[in-house]
Amino acid sequence: ETGVTQTPRHLVMGMTNKKSLKCEQHLGHNAMYWYKQSAKKPLELMFVYSLEERVENNSVPSRFSPECPNSSHLFLHLHTLQPEDSALYLCASSQDLSFTYGYTFGSGTRLTVV
Amino acid sequence: GESVGLHLPTLSVQEGDNSIINCAYSNSASDYFIWYKQESGKGPQFIIDIRSNMDKRQGQRVTVLLNKTVKHLSLQIAATQPGDSAVYFCAENFSGGYNKLIFGAGTRLAVHP
């Protein structure tokens, strides 16, 4: 365990479903991130949160909706997804936005949209 | 959370040999670089980092070399072991307003006995 926990590990959902991905860290970090990892592209930064405030929305479609209720938890709410959204979704955290000694990643949620 | 990389370049080495994985980064203003290792079923894990004021840094069995002139980064793994089989990513720290990591495409390392 890295200290960043993601649930569920695997998720299959239909295009009309609504689901949520959860990320939790107890490292005392103040910044959290969502990345998408697919076969066609390198790790893509989706969202950045610092002290529960979103600081970046990297041109992500509105069918992905992040939520950061506190500095330890990050959610990614999913609705009306497309098959091309199938990917591995990785959560990461860091001390803060100015502390770049790398990110700590979770193990990811493997999402399949059918 | 296995690495998704059906189209990744692959480096195949024999157990015990040295491995060199290369990476070209994009931003000449990047000031910090990291190598990550991603094994099947796991997220990326930190291996070694280097700041732009250095050109070489050594860890346990790993060495990172930085050539800022040609924007090139390499990871050298000594005496490669089967447990080193994974996908390796380089990442550069881009300070566009705040610091964030931009990742390369990755290289799959396959170690054969």
Short mmCIF file of C-alpha atoms in Angstrom, two decimals:
data_model
loop_
_atom_site.label_atom_id
_atom_site.label_comp_id
_atom_site.label_asym_id
_atom_site.label_seq_id
_atom_site.Cartn_x
_atom_site.Cartn_y
_atom_site.Cartn_z
CA GLU A 1 0.00 0.00 0.00
CA THR A 2 1.30 3.40 -0.94
CA GLY A 3 -0.92 5.40 1.37
CA VAL A 4 -3.32 6.32 -1.43
CA THR A 5 -6.31 3.98 -1.66
CA GLN A 6 -8.69 3.83 -4.58
CA THR A 7 -12.03 2.05 -4.73
CA PRO A 8 -13.37 0.17 -6.50
CA ARG A 9 -10.45 -1.58 -8.20
CA HIS A 10 -12.65 -2.57 -11.13
CA LEU A 11 -15.88 -1.08 -12.42
CA VAL A 12 -18.09 -1.99 -15.35
CA MET A 13 -20.85 0.44 -16.15
CA GLY A 14 -23.37 1.07 -18.86
CA MET A 15 -23.48 4.33 -20.77
CA THR A 16 -26.59 5.46 -18.90
CA ASN A 17 -25.31 4.61 -15.43
CA LYS A 18 -24.05 6.97 -12.74
CA LYS A 19 -21.13 5.82 -10.63
CA SER A 20 -18.40 7.33 -8.49
CA LEU A 21 -14.72 6.58 -8.00
CA LYS A 22 -13.22 7.20 -4.59
CA CYS A 23 -9.70 8.11 -3.55
CA GLU A 24 -8.45 8.42 0.01
CA GLN A 25 -5.07 9.42 1.39
CA HIS A 26 -3.83 9.69 4.96
CA LEU A 27 -0.40 11.05 4.15
CA GLY A 28 -1.20 14.57 5.27
CA HIS A 29 -0.98 15.79 1.69
CA ASN A 30 -2.82 18.91 0.58
CA ALA A 31 -2.92 18.35 -3.18
CA MET A 32 -4.74 15.58 -5.02
CA TYR A 33 -4.97 14.68 -8.67
CA TRP A 34 -6.97 12.56 -11.10
CA TYR A 35 -5.13 11.04 -14.06
CA LYS A 36 -6.48 8.94 -16.93
CA GLN A 37 -4.32 6.15 -18.35
CA SER A 38 -5.39 4.58 -21.64
CA ALA A 39 -3.72 2.52 -24.33
CA LYS A 40 -3.65 5.39 -26.78
CA LYS A 41 -2.17 8.20 -24.71
CA PRO A 42 0.32 8.79 -21.92
CA LEU A 43 -0.93 9.55 -18.44
CA GLU A 44 -3.33 12.47 -18.86
CA LEU A 45 -3.86 14.94 -16.06
CA MET A 46 -7.58 15.52 -15.59
CA PHE A 47 -8.07 17.51 -12.39
CA VAL A 48 -5.96 19.12 -9.71
CA TYR A 49 -7.15 20.03 -6.23
CA SER A 50 -5.27 22.01 -3.63
CA LEU A 51 -6.75 22.43 -0.15
CA GLU A 52 -10.08 21.21 -1.49
CA GLU A 53 -10.18 23.82 -4.24
CA ARG A 54 -10.00 22.84 -7.89
CA VAL A 55 -7.06 24.56 -9.57
CA GLU A 56 -7.17 22.79 -12.91
CA ASN A 57 -9.79 21.29 -15.12
CA ASN A 58 -7.77 20.07 -18.03
CA SER A 59 -10.40 20.26 -20.79
CA VAL A 60 -12.22 17.28 -19.35
CA PRO A 61 -15.80 16.62 -20.58
CA SER A 62 -18.55 17.49 -18.14
CA ARG A 63 -19.58 13.83 -17.86
CA PHE A 64 -16.66 13.64 -15.41
CA SER A 65 -17.35 15.61 -12.25
CA PRO A 66 -14.76 15.75 -9.45
CA GLU A 67 -15.45 16.45 -5.81
CA CYS A 68 -13.02 17.09 -2.98
CA PRO A 69 -14.91 17.33 0.33
CA ASN A 70 -11.71 17.48 2.40
CA SER A 71 -7.98 17.16 1.86
CA SER A 72 -8.04 13.40 2.44
CA HIS A 73 -10.77 12.44 -0.01
CA LEU A 74 -11.29 12.89 -3.71
CA PHE A 75 -14.15 11.59 -5.82
CA LEU A 76 -14.77 11.34 -9.53
CA HIS A 77 -18.47 11.19 -10.38
CA LEU A 78 -19.28 9.58 -13.69
CA HIS A 79 -22.45 9.85 -15.77
CA THR A 80 -23.43 9.09 -19.35
CA LEU A 81 -19.95 7.90 -20.23
CA GLN A 82 -18.83 6.67 -23.63
CA PRO A 83 -16.96 3.45 -24.48
CA GLU A 84 -13.82 5.52 -25.23
CA ASP A 85 -13.82 6.56 -21.56
CA SER A 86 -12.79 3.02 -20.66
CA ALA A 87 -9.37 3.35 -19.04
CA LEU A 88 -7.43 3.12 -15.81
CA TYR A 89 -8.18 6.11 -13.58
CA LEU A 90 -5.38 6.95 -11.19
CA CYS A 91 -5.50 9.17 -8.15
CA ALA A 92 -2.35 10.78 -6.78
CA SER A 93 -1.44 13.12 -3.96
CA SER A 94 1.47 15.39 -3.09
CA GLN A 95 2.44 17.53 -0.13
CA ASP A 96 1.17 20.63 -1.92
CA LEU A 97 1.42 22.27 -5.32
CA SER A 98 4.82 23.78 -4.64
CA PHE A 99 6.30 20.62 -3.18
CA THR A 100 7.41 18.61 -6.15
CA TYR A 101 9.08 15.59 -4.65
CA GLY A 102 6.84 13.47 -6.79
CA TYR A 103 3.37 12.20 -6.42
CA THR A 104 2.15 9.16 -4.55
CA PHE A 105 -0.22 7.17 -6.70
CA GLY A 106 -3.00 4.79 -5.85
CA SER A 107 -3.42 1.48 -7.68
CA GLY A 108 -6.17 2.85 -9.88
CA THR A 109 -9.70 1.93 -10.87
CA ARG A 110 -10.04 -0.06 -14.07
CA LEU A 111 -13.17 1.33 -15.72
CA THR A 112 -14.98 -0.42 -18.54
CA VAL A 113 -17.91 1.33 -20.21
CA VAL A 114 -20.25 -1.00 -22.10
CA GLY B 1 -4.39 -1.24 -11.79
CA GLU B 2 -2.14 -2.76 -14.38
CA SER B 3 -0.40 -0.46 -16.78
CA VAL B 4 -2.27 0.05 -20.00
CA GLY B 5 0.23 0.20 -22.78
CA LEU B 6 -0.55 -2.05 -25.71
CA HIS B 7 1.46 0.21 -28.00
CA LEU B 8 4.44 0.91 -25.77
CA PRO B 9 7.99 0.40 -27.00
CA THR B 10 9.54 -2.64 -25.37
CA LEU B 11 13.07 -3.21 -24.16
CA SER B 12 13.97 -6.88 -23.73
CA VAL B 13 17.03 -7.77 -21.67
CA GLN B 14 18.59 -10.85 -20.16
CA GLU B 15 18.63 -11.22 -16.40
CA GLY B 16 21.88 -9.84 -15.05
CA ASP B 17 22.45 -7.42 -17.92
CA ASN B 18 22.28 -3.66 -17.55
CA SER B 19 19.24 -1.84 -18.92
CA ILE B 20 19.03 1.68 -20.31
CA ILE B 21 15.67 3.31 -20.78
CA ASN B 22 15.52 6.63 -22.59
CA CYS B 23 13.12 9.54 -22.51
CA ALA B 24 12.86 12.81 -24.37
CA TYR B 25 11.15 15.57 -22.44
CA SER B 26 9.34 18.50 -23.92
CA ASN B 27 9.96 21.68 -21.94
CA SER B 28 13.41 23.22 -21.66
CA ALA B 29 12.21 25.15 -18.59
CA SER B 30 11.36 21.97 -16.64
CA ASP B 31 13.43 21.91 -13.47
CA TYR B 32 12.76 18.53 -11.94
CA PHE B 33 12.43 15.02 -13.34
CA ILE B 34 11.25 11.72 -11.98
CA TRP B 35 11.30 8.12 -13.11
CA TYR B 36 8.33 5.98 -12.17
CA LYS B 37 7.89 2.23 -12.37
CA GLN B 38 4.48 0.68 -12.93
CA GLU B 39 4.05 -3.02 -12.32
CA SER B 40 1.03 -5.00 -13.34
CA GLY B 41 -1.79 -4.38 -10.89
CA LYS B 42 -0.25 -1.29 -9.33
CA GLY B 43 -0.09 2.43 -9.81
CA PRO B 44 3.18 4.18 -10.75
CA GLN B 45 5.84 4.06 -8.03
CA PHE B 46 8.64 6.57 -7.54
CA ILE B 47 12.11 5.23 -8.42
CA ILE B 48 14.52 8.16 -8.57
CA ASP B 49 14.50 11.88 -9.26
CA ILE B 50 16.94 14.53 -10.44
CA ARG B 51 16.94 18.32 -10.44
CA SER B 52 17.98 20.36 -13.43
CA ASN B 53 21.14 21.60 -11.71
CA MET B 54 22.51 18.05 -11.79
CA ASP B 55 23.41 15.77 -14.67
CA LYS B 56 23.66 12.47 -12.82
CA ARG B 57 22.18 10.90 -9.73
CA GLN B 58 22.63 7.39 -8.39
CA GLY B 59 20.41 5.24 -6.29
CA GLN B 60 20.43 1.58 -5.42
CA ARG B 61 21.11 -0.22 -8.74
CA VAL B 62 19.61 2.76 -10.64
CA THR B 63 21.21 5.83 -12.16
CA VAL B 64 19.49 8.74 -13.84
CA LEU B 65 21.30 10.89 -16.39
CA LEU B 66 20.08 14.27 -17.54
CA ASN B 67 21.21 16.01 -20.72
CA LYS B 68 19.57 19.40 -20.82
CA THR B 69 21.18 20.35 -24.11
CA VAL B 70 19.14 17.79 -26.00
CA LYS B 71 16.32 17.47 -23.44
CA HIS B 72 17.06 13.82 -22.78
CA LEU B 73 16.72 11.71 -19.68
CA SER B 74 17.84 8.14 -19.19
CA LEU B 75 17.41 5.50 -16.52
CA GLN B 76 20.10 2.88 -16.10
CA ILE B 77 19.33 -0.28 -14.16
CA ALA B 78 22.32 -2.40 -13.17
CA ALA B 79 22.14 -6.19 -13.02
CA THR B 80 18.52 -6.28 -14.17
CA GLN B 81 16.32 -8.74 -12.31
CA PRO B 82 12.97 -10.35 -13.19
CA GLY B 83 11.35 -8.10 -10.61
CA ASP B 84 12.37 -5.10 -12.69
CA SER B 85 9.92 -6.11 -15.41
CA ALA B 86 7.42 -3.25 -15.60
CA VAL B 87 6.54 -0.13 -17.54
CA TYR B 88 8.82 2.83 -16.84
CA PHE B 89 7.70 6.45 -17.18
CA CYS B 90 9.68 9.62 -17.07
CA ALA B 91 7.95 12.75 -15.79
CA GLU B 92 8.96 16.39 -15.94
CA ASN B 93 7.91 19.10 -13.55
CA PHE B 94 6.31 21.91 -15.47
CA SER B 95 5.90 25.16 -13.58
CA GLY B 96 3.10 26.77 -15.52
CA GLY B 97 1.61 28.80 -12.70
CA TYR B 98 1.99 25.94 -10.26
CA ASN B 99 3.99 22.77 -10.33
CA LYS B 100 2.56 19.72 -12.08
CA LEU B 101 4.03 16.55 -13.51
CA ILE B 102 3.80 15.78 -17.22
CA PHE B 103 4.40 12.13 -18.10
CA GLY B 104 6.04 10.52 -21.09
CA ALA B 105 4.54 7.61 -23.00
CA GLY B 106 6.44 4.90 -21.12
CA THR B 107 8.70 1.98 -22.02
CA ARG B 108 7.98 -1.63 -21.19
CA LEU B 109 10.98 -3.51 -19.77
CA ALA B 110 10.86 -7.29 -20.20
CA VAL B 111 13.52 -9.26 -18.33
CA HIS B 112 14.20 -12.79 -19.54
CA PRO B 113 15.92 -15.50 -17.47
#
